[in-house]
Each structure stands twice: as C-alpha cells, then as structure tokens.
Coordinates of C-alpha atoms and ligand atoms in Angstrom, one line a residue:
M1 CA 0.0 0.0 0.0
F2 CA 1.1 3.5 -0.8
A3 CA 0.4 7.0 0.5
D4 CA 0.7 10.6 -0.6
L5 CA 1.2 12.9 2.4
H6 CA 1.3 16.3 0.6
L7 CA -1.8 17.4 -1.1
H8 CA -3.8 20.6 -1.5
T9 CA -7.5 21.3 -2.2
N10 CA -9.5 24.4 -3.0
F11 CA -9.6 25.1 0.8
S12 CA -6.2 26.7 0.0
D13 CA -4.5 27.1 -3.4
G14 CA -5.4 23.7 -4.9
T15 CA -8.1 23.4 -7.5
F16 CA -9.6 20.0 -6.7
S17 CA -12.4 19.8 -4.1
P18 CA -11.8 17.2 -1.3
E19 CA -14.3 14.9 -3.0
E20 CA -12.5 15.1 -6.4
L21 CA -9.1 14.7 -4.8
A22 CA -10.2 11.6 -2.8
A23 CA -11.7 10.0 -5.9
R24 CA -8.6 10.7 -8.0
A25 CA -6.3 9.4 -5.2
N26 CA -8.3 6.1 -5.2
T27 CA -8.0 5.9 -9.0
A28 CA -4.3 6.5 -8.7
G29 CA -4.0 3.5 -6.5
L30 CA -3.2 5.3 -3.2
G31 CA -4.4 3.7 0.0
A32 CA -3.8 6.6 2.3
I33 CA -3.6 10.4 1.8
A34 CA -3.0 13.4 4.0
L35 CA -4.5 16.8 3.2
T36 CA -1.9 19.6 3.8
D37 CA -3.5 22.8 2.7
H38 CA -1.6 26.0 3.4
D39 CA -2.3 27.4 6.9
T40 CA -5.7 25.9 7.1
V41 CA -7.4 22.6 8.2
D42 CA -10.8 23.7 7.0
G43 CA -10.9 21.0 4.3
C44 CA -10.1 18.2 6.6
E45 CA -13.6 17.3 7.7
R46 CA -14.9 16.9 4.1
M47 CA -11.6 15.2 3.1
A48 CA -12.1 12.6 5.9
A49 CA -15.7 11.9 4.7
A50 CA -14.6 11.7 1.1
C51 CA -11.8 9.3 1.9
A52 CA -14.1 7.1 3.9
K53 CA -16.4 7.0 0.9
E54 CA -13.6 6.0 -1.4
G55 CA -12.3 3.4 1.1
I56 CA -8.9 5.1 1.6
E57 CA -7.3 6.2 4.8
F58 CA -7.2 9.9 5.7
I59 CA -4.5 11.5 7.6
V60 CA -5.0 14.9 9.2
G61 CA -2.4 17.5 8.0
C62 CA -1.5 21.1 7.4
E63 CA 1.3 22.9 5.6
F64 CA 2.5 25.7 7.9
T65 CA 4.3 28.7 6.5
V66 CA 7.0 29.4 9.0
E67 CA 10.2 31.3 9.3
Q68 CA 13.5 30.2 10.5
G69 CA 16.5 32.5 10.7
G70 CA 14.6 35.1 8.7
R71 CA 13.8 32.7 5.8
E72 CA 10.6 31.1 4.8
L73 CA 10.1 27.4 5.0
H74 CA 7.2 25.0 5.1
L75 CA 6.5 22.6 7.9
L76 CA 4.1 19.8 7.4
G77 CA 2.1 18.9 10.5
Y78 CA 0.4 15.5 10.8
C79 CA -1.9 13.5 13.0
F80 CA -2.7 16.4 15.4
D81 CA -6.0 17.0 17.1
L82 CA -8.1 19.0 14.7
E83 CA -10.0 20.5 17.6
N84 CA -7.0 21.9 19.4
V85 CA -7.9 25.4 20.4
A86 CA -4.4 27.0 20.3
L87 CA -3.6 25.5 16.9
R88 CA -6.9 26.6 15.4
A89 CA -6.5 30.1 16.8
A90 CA -3.0 30.4 15.3
L91 CA -4.3 29.2 11.9
R92 CA -7.1 31.8 12.0
K93 CA -4.5 34.5 12.8
Y94 CA -2.3 33.6 9.8
Q95 CA -5.3 33.3 7.5
E96 CA -6.0 36.9 8.4
V97 CA -2.4 37.7 7.6
R98 CA -2.9 36.0 4.2
R99 CA -6.1 38.1 3.5
N100 CA -4.3 41.3 4.4
R101 CA -1.4 40.4 2.2
V102 CA -3.8 40.0 -0.8
H103 CA -4.8 43.6 -0.2
E104 CA -1.2 44.6 -0.3
I105 CA -0.4 42.7 -3.4
V106 CA -3.5 44.2 -5.1
L107 CA -2.4 47.7 -4.1
R108 CA 1.0 47.1 -5.7
L109 CA -0.7 45.8 -8.9
N110 CA -2.9 48.9 -9.0
G111 CA 0.3 51.0 -8.6
L112 CA 1.7 49.2 -11.6
G113 CA -1.4 50.3 -13.6
I114 CA -3.3 47.0 -13.3
P115 CA -7.0 47.5 -12.4
M116 CA -7.4 44.4 -10.1
Q117 CA -9.7 44.4 -7.2
V118 CA -9.4 42.5 -3.9
E119 CA -13.0 41.3 -4.2
R120 CA -12.1 39.7 -7.6
V121 CA -9.2 37.8 -6.0
M122 CA -11.3 36.7 -3.1
E123 CA -14.1 35.5 -5.4
I124 CA -11.6 33.3 -7.3
A125 CA -9.9 32.2 -4.0
N126 CA -13.3 31.3 -2.4
C127 CA -11.5 30.2 0.8
D128 CA -10.1 31.6 4.0
A129 CA -6.5 31.0 3.1
P130 CA -5.9 33.0 -0.1
G131 CA -2.4 33.1 -1.6
R132 CA -0.4 34.4 -4.5
P133 CA -1.7 31.6 -6.8
H134 CA -5.2 33.1 -6.4
V135 CA -3.9 36.6 -7.4
G136 CA -2.2 34.9 -10.3
R137 CA -5.4 33.2 -11.4
A138 CA -7.2 36.5 -11.2
L139 CA -4.6 38.1 -13.4
V140 CA -4.9 35.3 -16.0
A141 CA -8.8 35.3 -15.8
D142 CA -8.9 39.0 -16.4
G143 CA -6.5 38.9 -19.3
H144 CA -3.5 40.7 -17.6
C145 CA -1.3 37.6 -17.9
R146 CA -1.3 34.7 -20.3
S147 CA -0.4 32.1 -17.7
L148 CA 0.0 31.6 -13.9
D149 CA 3.7 31.2 -14.6
E150 CA 3.8 34.6 -16.3
A151 CA 1.9 36.1 -13.4
F152 CA 4.6 34.8 -11.0
Q153 CA 7.5 35.8 -13.2
R154 CA 6.3 39.3 -13.9
F155 CA 4.6 40.2 -10.6
L156 CA 4.3 37.8 -7.8
K157 CA 7.7 36.1 -7.2
K158 CA 9.8 37.4 -4.4
G159 CA 11.7 40.4 -5.7
K160 CA 9.0 41.1 -8.4
P161 CA 7.1 44.4 -8.1
A162 CA 3.8 43.1 -6.7
W163 CA 5.4 40.8 -4.1
A164 CA 4.5 41.6 -0.5
P165 CA 6.0 40.1 2.6
K166 CA 3.9 38.2 5.1
A167 CA 4.2 37.7 8.8
K168 CA 4.8 34.1 9.7
L169 CA 4.9 31.8 12.7
S170 CA 8.4 31.1 13.9
S171 CA 9.4 27.4 13.4
A172 CA 9.6 27.0 17.2
E173 CA 6.1 28.3 17.6
A174 CA 4.8 26.0 14.9
L175 CA 6.6 23.0 16.3
G176 CA 5.1 23.8 19.8
L177 CA 1.6 24.1 18.4
I178 CA 1.8 20.8 16.4
H179 CA 3.3 18.9 19.4
E180 CA 0.8 20.3 21.9
A181 CA -1.9 19.2 19.6
G182 CA -0.5 15.7 19.6
G183 CA 1.0 15.8 16.1
V184 CA 4.3 15.4 14.4
A185 CA 6.1 17.9 12.1
A186 CA 8.2 17.4 9.0
M187 CA 10.1 19.8 6.9
A188 CA 8.5 20.1 3.5
H189 CA 10.4 19.8 0.2
P190 CA 13.9 20.3 1.7
G191 CA 15.5 19.9 -1.8
I192 CA 13.7 22.9 -3.1
N193 CA 14.6 25.1 -0.1
H194 CA 18.4 24.9 -0.2
M195 CA 18.4 25.4 3.5
D196 CA 20.0 22.2 4.7
E197 CA 22.0 24.2 7.2
V198 CA 18.9 24.9 9.3
I199 CA 17.9 21.2 9.6
P200 CA 20.1 20.5 12.7
D201 CA 18.5 23.6 14.4
L202 CA 15.0 22.3 13.5
V203 CA 15.9 18.9 14.8
S204 CA 17.1 20.4 18.1
A205 CA 13.9 22.4 18.3
G206 CA 12.0 19.1 18.0
M207 CA 11.2 18.6 14.4
D208 CA 10.2 15.0 13.8
G209 CA 10.6 14.3 10.1
L210 CA 11.9 15.1 6.6
E211 CA 9.9 15.0 3.3
C212 CA 12.5 12.9 1.5
F213 CA 10.2 11.8 -1.3
Y214 CA 8.9 14.7 -3.3
T215 CA 7.9 15.4 -6.9
R216 CA 10.8 17.7 -7.6
H217 CA 13.4 15.7 -5.8
S218 CA 16.0 14.0 -8.0
T219 CA 17.0 10.4 -7.0
A220 CA 20.2 11.9 -5.6
M221 CA 18.3 14.4 -3.5
T222 CA 16.0 11.7 -2.2
E223 CA 19.0 9.6 -1.3
H224 CA 20.6 12.6 0.4
Y225 CA 17.6 13.3 2.6
L226 CA 17.0 9.7 3.4
M227 CA 20.6 9.6 4.7
M228 CA 20.0 12.8 6.6
A229 CA 16.8 11.5 8.1
E230 CA 18.7 8.3 9.2
R231 CA 21.5 10.4 10.7
H232 CA 19.2 12.6 12.7
G233 CA 16.7 9.9 13.7
L234 CA 13.9 11.6 11.7
L235 CA 10.7 10.2 10.3
V236 CA 10.6 9.9 6.5
T237 CA 7.6 11.4 4.7
G238 CA 6.7 12.0 1.1
G239 CA 4.1 13.5 -1.2
S240 CA 3.4 15.0 -4.6
D241 CA 2.3 18.5 -3.5
C242 CA -0.5 18.2 -6.1
H243 CA -2.4 21.4 -6.4
G244 CA -4.8 20.2 -9.1
E245 CA -4.4 19.9 -12.8
N246 CA -0.8 20.6 -13.8
K247 CA -0.9 21.2 -17.6
G248 CA -3.5 18.4 -17.8
R249 CA -1.5 16.0 -15.7
P250 CA -2.1 16.2 -11.9
L251 CA 1.0 15.4 -9.8
L252 CA -1.2 13.0 -7.8
G253 CA 0.2 9.5 -8.0
G254 CA 3.7 10.6 -9.0
V255 CA 5.0 10.1 -5.5
K256 CA 4.1 6.8 -3.8
L257 CA 5.3 6.6 -0.2
P258 CA 5.5 3.0 1.1
Y259 CA 2.9 2.6 3.9
E260 CA 5.5 1.5 6.4
F261 CA 6.6 5.2 6.7
V262 CA 3.0 6.2 7.5
E263 CA 2.8 3.6 10.2
K264 CA 6.0 5.0 11.8
L265 CA 4.5 8.5 11.5
K266 CA 1.3 7.5 13.2
A267 CA 3.1 5.6 15.9
A268 CA 5.3 8.7 16.7
A269 CA 2.2 10.9 16.9
T270 CA 0.5 8.5 19.3
R271 CA 3.6 8.6 21.4
V272 CA 3.6 12.4 21.8
A273 CA -0.2 12.6 22.2
V274 CA -1.3 13.5 25.7
Ligands
AMP301 P1 1.9 32.1 -0.9 O1 1.6 31.0 0.1 O2 0.7 33.0 -1.1 O3 3.2 32.8 -0.7 O4 2.0 31.3 -2.3 C1 2.9 30.2 -2.4 C2 2.4 29.2 -3.4 O5 2.4 29.6 -4.7 C3 3.2 27.9 -3.4 O6 2.7 27.0 -2.4 C4 3.0 27.4 -4.8 O7 1.8 26.6 -4.8 C5 2.7 28.6 -5.6 N1 3.8 29.0 -6.5 C6 5.0 29.4 -6.1 N2 5.7 29.8 -7.2 C7 5.0 29.6 -8.3 C8 5.2 29.7 -9.7 N3 6.3 30.2 -10.2 N4 4.1 29.4 -10.5 C9 3.0 28.9 -9.9 N5 2.7 28.7 -8.6 C10 3.7 29.1 -7.8
ZN302 ZN1 0.5 26.0 -2.7
FE303 FE1 5.3 24.1 0.2
FE304 FE1 2.5 22.3 -0.6

C-alpha cells in the first residue's frame, strides 16, 4: 500500500475539491492520503468523509508557513488534534495575515497600472487561506497575464514588483503548536529550499521528520535526505504536492510513499499525544 502525504485542495490554493481529490487518489492506487492545505485545516472534515467513501485512509495534516532565521520554510504537521484550540487560533490569525497580504499585493498591482480588485481575487480564491496563486489566477482570468507562470515571473515572485512580505509563525512556535496538539512535524520539500544548514537547528527544536520523497526531488536528493533522516533519527515522509491539474496531468500518484513510513509517523504521533 502507498500513500501521498502532501496534497492541496480548494480550501487553499489547490483546485480540486476534497471529493474530487479523494476519488482521484483512489483511482491513482493510493491507500492513504494526507491533506496539507496551506495554513488551514478547513478542508479536513470533508476530506475525511470523502476518503471514507472511497475506502482510503485519511491523515490529518496542514502545511504551515514558518520562518527560521529570517527565511521562509514550510512545515508539514500531521496527526494532530483538529479541535486543538491554540492551533486553530494560530491558523485563524495567519489566514487573516494572508487576506491582508492579498490587499497589499493588489495595491501594488494597482500601482503598476493593473486594475485588479481585492474582491475579484477573493471571489476566485473562495476560501479563508488565499495566496499568490489566487492573485495569479485572477490576473490570468482578467487577461492581464497569459499564464500563472507569467503572473509569478512578472509580478508575484519574491523580488518582483507586486510581491509583498507576510508575517509568519516562527518554526519554534509551529513545532510547539503541532506537538501540543499531539501531532508530528516534518520539513516540506527540503531539496527545493536549499536550507540544509537549518535542519540541525530544527531537529534540536523538536522537528520529527523530513519530506524525503517529493515530486521535484531527484533520485540523488531523495538519497541525500534519506541519509540525513537516518543520521538525525527523523521520520521519513513524502508526497506529490499536487495542487490540481498541472498542464493536464495532476502530480497526484507521482510520489508513492510506502505505507511503512505512514505507520511510523502515526506511531510517533501517538507517542507524543497526551
Ligand atoms: P503564498 O503561500 O501565497 O506565498 O504562495 C505560495 C504558493 O504559490 C506555493 O505553495 C505554490 O503553490 C505557488 N507558487 C509558487 N511559485 C509559483 C510559480 N512560479 N508558479 C505557480 N505557482 C507558484
Ligand atoms: Zn500551494
Ligand atoms: Fe510548500
Ligand atoms: Fe504544498
């Protein structure tokens, strides 16, 4: 049996609904999936029901945007208590940060002569955790850019004129919230971050795992992170980071994590649960 522990729905910047994602995961031959929307768990309830209907296992998750040493990284939280009050409050706060950031990005676009409105982006986002991809989709939908990629390259990437910073949880705060809620945390897509030097600090701060298997990891990268996980005694996770259709071919099914790693993850979460 295989799992994909890194997936997004339209509760953040993915395009599939939970029901569509569960059905596609089943078709792709996955036996277990985690939902890891950005800074929200709002899709988890529907995802759990949809997975039950498809006969596949659902694992609670969230991709937290955090900062470590002044740089952004993503921490994947798993198997935590969805009802944990402190965790839910922190997510609400950072969803507000995301909404405010959309205002700032739109203001910058307006300053560049692009007549975009916040309401338009929010209509397209249709969720509480809007992000740059939603602004990009609005730019494409309204004919200001030909593709999402162009929107990022011209406006939205860090260093481009409509980019705006966003306040983030510190990695220590996020690890504390995830652990207090009985979960475990893994660094997402380490091979894309080029921040290996912070991994020992994160391990010291209690980080539990490393996303060794990932769509854009080469075989050499996967090997490198598997060795690092072994060296630091970390759990091994993996996922596709599917956000929906990707030029007609969803990433879903491209990463198949052997289920033994999921068992270890769940066992570790049970151990820390109070
Ligand atoms: P945000 O969380 O608002 O900062 O947006 C980050 C998200 O934008 C990432 O999770 C990716 O899904 C997406 N993203 C980042 N770079 C690009 C790009 N060049 N083209 C399309 N999507 C991107
Ligand atoms: Zn995303
Ligand atoms: Fe990410
Ligand atoms: Fe992701």
